[in-house]
CSV table of N, CA and C in Angstrom, one decimal:
chain,number,residue,atom,x,y,z
A,1,MET,N,1.5,34.3,-15.2
A,1,MET,CA,2.0,34.1,-13.8
A,1,MET,C,1.2,33.0,-13.2
A,2,ALA,N,1.9,32.0,-12.6
A,2,ALA,CA,1.3,30.9,-11.9
A,2,ALA,C,0.6,31.3,-10.6
A,3,ARG,N,-0.5,30.7,-10.3
A,3,ARG,CA,-1.1,31.0,-9.1
A,3,ARG,C,-0.3,30.4,-7.9
A,4,PRO,N,-0.4,31.0,-6.7
A,4,PRO,CA,0.4,30.5,-5.6
A,4,PRO,C,-0.2,29.1,-5.1
A,5,ARG,N,0.6,28.3,-4.7
A,5,ARG,CA,0.2,27.0,-4.2
A,5,ARG,C,-0.4,27.1,-2.8
A,6,ARG,N,-1.6,26.4,-2.7
A,6,ARG,CA,-2.2,26.4,-1.4
A,6,ARG,C,-1.9,25.0,-0.7
A,7,ILE,N,-1.5,25.0,0.5
A,7,ILE,CA,-1.1,23.8,1.2
A,7,ILE,C,-2.0,23.7,2.4
A,8,ASP,N,-2.8,22.6,2.5
A,8,ASP,CA,-3.7,22.4,3.6
A,8,ASP,C,-2.9,21.6,4.7
A,9,PRO,N,-2.7,22.3,5.8
A,9,PRO,CA,-1.9,21.6,6.9
A,9,PRO,C,-2.6,20.4,7.4
A,10,LEU,N,-3.9,20.3,7.4
A,10,LEU,CA,-4.6,19.1,7.9
A,10,LEU,C,-4.3,17.9,6.9
A,11,LEU,N,-4.3,18.2,5.6
A,11,LEU,CA,-4.0,17.2,4.6
A,11,LEU,C,-2.6,16.7,4.7
A,12,VAL,N,-1.7,17.6,5.0
A,12,VAL,CA,-0.3,17.2,5.2
A,12,VAL,C,-0.1,16.3,6.4
A,13,LYS,N,-0.8,16.6,7.5
A,13,LYS,CA,-0.8,15.8,8.7
A,13,LYS,C,-1.3,14.4,8.5
A,14,ARG,N,-2.5,14.4,7.7
A,14,ARG,CA,-3.1,13.1,7.4
A,14,ARG,C,-2.1,12.3,6.5
A,15,ALA,N,-1.4,12.9,5.6
A,15,ALA,CA,-0.5,12.2,4.7
A,15,ALA,C,0.7,11.7,5.5
A,16,GLN,N,1.1,12.4,6.5
A,16,GLN,CA,2.2,11.9,7.3
A,16,GLN,C,1.8,10.7,8.1
A,17,THR,N,0.7,10.7,8.7
A,17,THR,CA,0.2,9.6,9.5
A,17,THR,C,-0.1,8.4,8.6
A,18,THR,N,-0.7,8.6,7.5
A,18,THR,CA,-1.0,7.5,6.6
A,18,THR,C,0.3,6.9,6.0
A,19,ALA,N,1.3,7.7,5.7
A,19,ALA,CA,2.6,7.2,5.2
A,19,ALA,C,3.3,6.3,6.3
A,20,ALA,N,3.1,6.7,7.5
A,20,ALA,CA,3.8,5.9,8.6
A,20,ALA,C,3.1,4.6,8.8
A,21,LEU,N,1.8,4.5,8.5
A,21,LEU,CA,1.0,3.3,8.9
A,21,LEU,C,0.6,2.4,7.7
A,22,THR,N,0.8,2.9,6.5
A,22,THR,CA,0.3,2.2,5.3
A,22,THR,C,1.2,1.0,5.0
A,23,THR,N,0.6,0.0,4.4
A,23,THR,CA,1.3,-1.1,3.8
A,23,THR,C,1.2,-1.3,2.3
A,24,SER,N,0.4,-0.3,1.7
A,24,SER,CA,0.2,-0.4,0.3
A,24,SER,C,1.2,0.6,-0.4
A,25,VAL,N,1.7,0.1,-1.5
A,25,VAL,CA,2.7,0.9,-2.3
A,25,VAL,C,1.9,2.1,-2.9
A,26,GLU,N,0.7,1.9,-3.4
A,26,GLU,CA,0.0,3.0,-4.1
A,26,GLU,C,-0.4,4.1,-3.0
A,27,SER,N,-0.8,3.7,-1.9
A,27,SER,CA,-1.1,4.6,-0.8
A,27,SER,C,0.2,5.4,-0.4
A,28,LEU,N,1.3,4.8,-0.3
A,28,LEU,CA,2.5,5.4,0.0
A,28,LEU,C,2.9,6.5,-1.1
A,29,ARG,N,2.7,6.1,-2.4
A,29,ARG,CA,3.0,7.1,-3.4
A,29,ARG,C,2.1,8.3,-3.4
A,30,GLN,N,0.8,8.0,-3.0
A,30,GLN,CA,-0.1,9.1,-2.9
A,30,GLN,C,0.3,10.1,-1.8
A,31,CYS,N,0.7,9.5,-0.7
A,31,CYS,CA,1.2,10.3,0.5
A,31,CYS,C,2.5,11.1,0.1
A,32,GLN,N,3.4,10.5,-0.6
A,32,GLN,CA,4.6,11.2,-1.0
A,32,GLN,C,4.3,12.3,-2.0
A,33,ALA,N,3.3,12.1,-2.9
A,33,ALA,CA,2.9,13.1,-3.9
A,33,ALA,C,2.4,14.3,-3.2
A,34,VAL,N,1.8,14.1,-2.0
A,34,VAL,CA,1.3,15.3,-1.2
A,34,VAL,C,2.4,15.9,-0.4
A,35,LEU,N,3.3,15.1,0.2
A,35,LEU,CA,4.3,15.5,1.2
A,35,LEU,C,5.5,16.2,0.5
A,36,LEU,N,6.0,15.7,-0.6
A,36,LEU,CA,7.1,16.3,-1.2
A,36,LEU,C,7.0,17.8,-1.6
A,37,PRO,N,5.9,18.1,-2.3
A,37,PRO,CA,5.7,19.6,-2.6
A,37,PRO,C,5.4,20.4,-1.3
A,38,ALA,N,4.7,19.8,-0.3
A,38,ALA,CA,4.3,20.6,0.9
A,38,ALA,C,5.5,20.8,1.8
A,39,LEU,N,6.3,19.8,2.0
A,39,LEU,CA,7.4,20.0,3.0
A,39,LEU,C,8.7,20.5,2.4
A,40,PHE,N,9.0,20.1,1.2
A,40,PHE,CA,10.2,20.4,0.6
A,40,PHE,C,10.1,21.4,-0.6
A,41,GLY,N,8.9,21.8,-0.9
A,41,GLY,CA,8.7,22.8,-2.0
A,41,GLY,C,9.1,22.3,-3.4
A,42,ALA,N,9.0,21.0,-3.5
A,42,ALA,CA,9.3,20.4,-4.8
A,42,ALA,C,8.2,20.7,-5.9
A,43,THR,N,8.7,20.9,-7.1
A,43,THR,CA,7.8,21.1,-8.2
A,43,THR,C,7.2,19.8,-8.7
A,44,LEU,N,6.2,19.9,-9.6
A,44,LEU,CA,5.6,18.6,-10.1
A,44,LEU,C,6.6,17.8,-10.8
A,45,GLU,N,7.5,18.4,-11.5
A,45,GLU,CA,8.5,17.6,-12.3
A,45,GLU,C,9.5,16.9,-11.3
A,46,GLN,N,9.9,17.6,-10.2
A,46,GLN,CA,10.8,17.1,-9.3
A,46,GLN,C,10.1,15.9,-8.5
A,47,THR,N,8.9,16.1,-8.1
A,47,THR,CA,8.1,15.1,-7.4
A,47,THR,C,8.0,13.9,-8.3
A,48,ALA,N,7.7,14.1,-9.6
A,48,ALA,CA,7.5,13.0,-10.5
A,48,ALA,C,8.8,12.2,-10.7
A,49,ALA,N,9.9,12.9,-10.7
A,49,ALA,CA,11.2,12.2,-10.9
A,49,ALA,C,11.5,11.4,-9.6
A,50,VAL,N,11.2,11.9,-8.5
A,50,VAL,CA,11.5,11.1,-7.2
A,50,VAL,C,10.6,9.9,-7.2
A,51,LEU,N,9.3,10.0,-7.5
A,51,LEU,CA,8.4,8.9,-7.5
A,51,LEU,C,8.5,7.9,-8.6
A,52,GLY,N,9.2,8.4,-9.7
A,52,GLY,CA,9.4,7.5,-10.8
A,52,GLY,C,8.1,7.4,-11.7
A,53,VAL,N,7.3,8.5,-11.7
A,53,VAL,CA,6.1,8.5,-12.5
A,53,VAL,C,6.2,9.8,-13.4
A,54,GLY,N,5.2,9.9,-14.3
A,54,GLY,CA,5.1,11.1,-15.2
A,54,GLY,C,4.6,12.3,-14.4
A,55,ARG,N,4.9,13.5,-15.0
A,55,ARG,CA,4.5,14.7,-14.4
A,55,ARG,C,3.0,14.8,-14.2
A,56,ALA,N,2.2,14.3,-15.2
A,56,ALA,CA,0.8,14.4,-15.1
A,56,ALA,C,0.2,13.4,-14.0
A,57,THR,N,1.0,12.5,-13.6
A,57,THR,CA,0.5,11.5,-12.6
A,57,THR,C,0.5,12.1,-11.2
A,58,VAL,N,1.4,13.0,-11.0
A,58,VAL,CA,1.5,13.6,-9.6
A,58,VAL,C,0.1,14.2,-9.2
A,59,PRO,N,-0.5,15.1,-10.0
A,59,PRO,CA,-1.8,15.7,-9.5
A,59,PRO,C,-2.8,14.6,-9.4
A,60,ARG,N,-2.8,13.5,-10.2
A,60,ARG,CA,-3.7,12.4,-10.1
A,60,ARG,C,-3.5,11.7,-8.8
A,61,LEU,N,-2.3,11.5,-8.4
A,61,LEU,CA,-2.0,10.8,-7.1
A,61,LEU,C,-2.5,11.7,-5.9
A,62,GLN,N,-2.3,13.0,-6.0
A,62,GLN,CA,-2.7,13.9,-5.0
A,62,GLN,C,-4.3,13.9,-4.9
A,63,ALA,N,-4.9,14.0,-6.0
A,63,ALA,CA,-6.4,14.0,-6.0
A,63,ALA,C,-6.9,12.7,-5.5
A,64,ALA,N,-6.3,11.5,-5.8
A,64,ALA,CA,-6.7,10.3,-5.3
A,64,ALA,C,-6.6,10.2,-3.8
A,65,PHE,N,-5.5,10.8,-3.2
A,65,PHE,CA,-5.3,10.8,-1.8
A,65,PHE,C,-6.4,11.7,-1.1
A,66,ARG,N,-6.7,12.8,-1.7
A,66,ARG,CA,-7.8,13.7,-1.2
A,66,ARG,C,-9.1,12.9,-1.2
A,67,LYS,N,-9.4,12.3,-2.3
A,67,LYS,CA,-10.6,11.5,-2.4
A,67,LYS,C,-10.7,10.4,-1.4
A,68,ASN,N,-9.7,9.6,-1.3
A,68,ASN,CA,-9.7,8.5,-0.3
A,68,ASN,C,-9.9,9.0,1.1
A,69,GLN,N,-9.2,10.2,1.5
A,69,GLN,CA,-9.4,10.7,2.8
A,69,GLN,C,-10.8,11.3,3.1
A,70,SER,N,-11.3,11.9,2.0
A,70,SER,CA,-12.7,12.5,2.3
A,70,SER,C,-13.7,11.4,2.3
A,71,THR,N,-13.6,10.3,1.6
A,71,THR,CA,-14.6,9.2,1.6
A,71,THR,C,-14.6,8.5,2.9
A,72,ARG,N,-13.4,8.4,3.5
A,72,ARG,CA,-13.4,7.8,4.9
A,72,ARG,C,-14.1,8.6,5.9
A,73,ALA,N,-13.9,9.9,5.8
A,73,ALA,CA,-14.5,10.8,6.8
A,73,ALA,C,-16.0,10.9,6.7
A,74,SER,N,-16.5,11.1,5.5
A,74,SER,CA,-18.0,11.1,5.3
A,74,SER,C,-18.3,10.6,3.9
A,75,PRO,N,-18.9,9.4,3.9
A,75,PRO,CA,-19.2,8.8,2.6
A,75,PRO,C,-20.3,9.6,1.9
A,76,ALA,N,-20.1,9.6,0.6
A,76,ALA,CA,-21.1,10.4,-0.3
A,76,ALA,C,-22.4,9.6,-0.3
A,77,ARG,N,-23.5,10.4,-0.3
A,77,ARG,CA,-24.8,9.8,-0.4
A,77,ARG,C,-25.1,9.4,-1.8
A,78,ASN,N,-25.8,8.4,-1.9
A,78,ASN,CA,-26.3,7.9,-3.2
A,78,ASN,C,-27.7,8.3,-3.4
A,79,TRP,N,-28.0,9.4,-4.1
A,79,TRP,CA,-29.3,9.9,-4.3
A,79,TRP,C,-30.1,9.2,-5.4
A,80,GLY,N,-29.5,8.2,-6.0
A,80,GLY,CA,-30.1,7.6,-7.1
A,80,GLY,C,-30.1,8.4,-8.4
A,81,GLY,N,-31.0,8.2,-9.2
A,81,GLY,CA,-31.0,9.0,-10.4
A,81,GLY,C,-31.5,8.2,-11.6
A,82,ARG,N,-31.5,8.9,-12.7
A,82,ARG,CA,-32.1,8.3,-13.9
A,82,ARG,C,-31.3,7.1,-14.4
A,83,ARG,N,-30.0,7.1,-14.3
A,83,ARG,CA,-29.2,6.1,-14.8
A,83,ARG,C,-28.6,5.1,-13.7
A,84,GLN,N,-29.4,5.0,-12.7
A,84,GLN,CA,-28.9,4.1,-11.6
A,84,GLN,C,-29.0,2.7,-12.0
């Protein structure tokens, strides 16, 4: 049995505002990858068909949108390290 989908309302709101203001095609695809399942209940396969990408690309687009939104809010600290 598949686990239930968790939809973050704040992420959906950010995706809506970003989709309205963006001029980048990649950013728009990332927003659509978040909005289609959240607002319309689309599956990964349906979302991939609408966006014209593969099924495995949809979670990648969603993760990229989450990453881009979180880095704008609070940049990650660079603590250095052995391989810096």
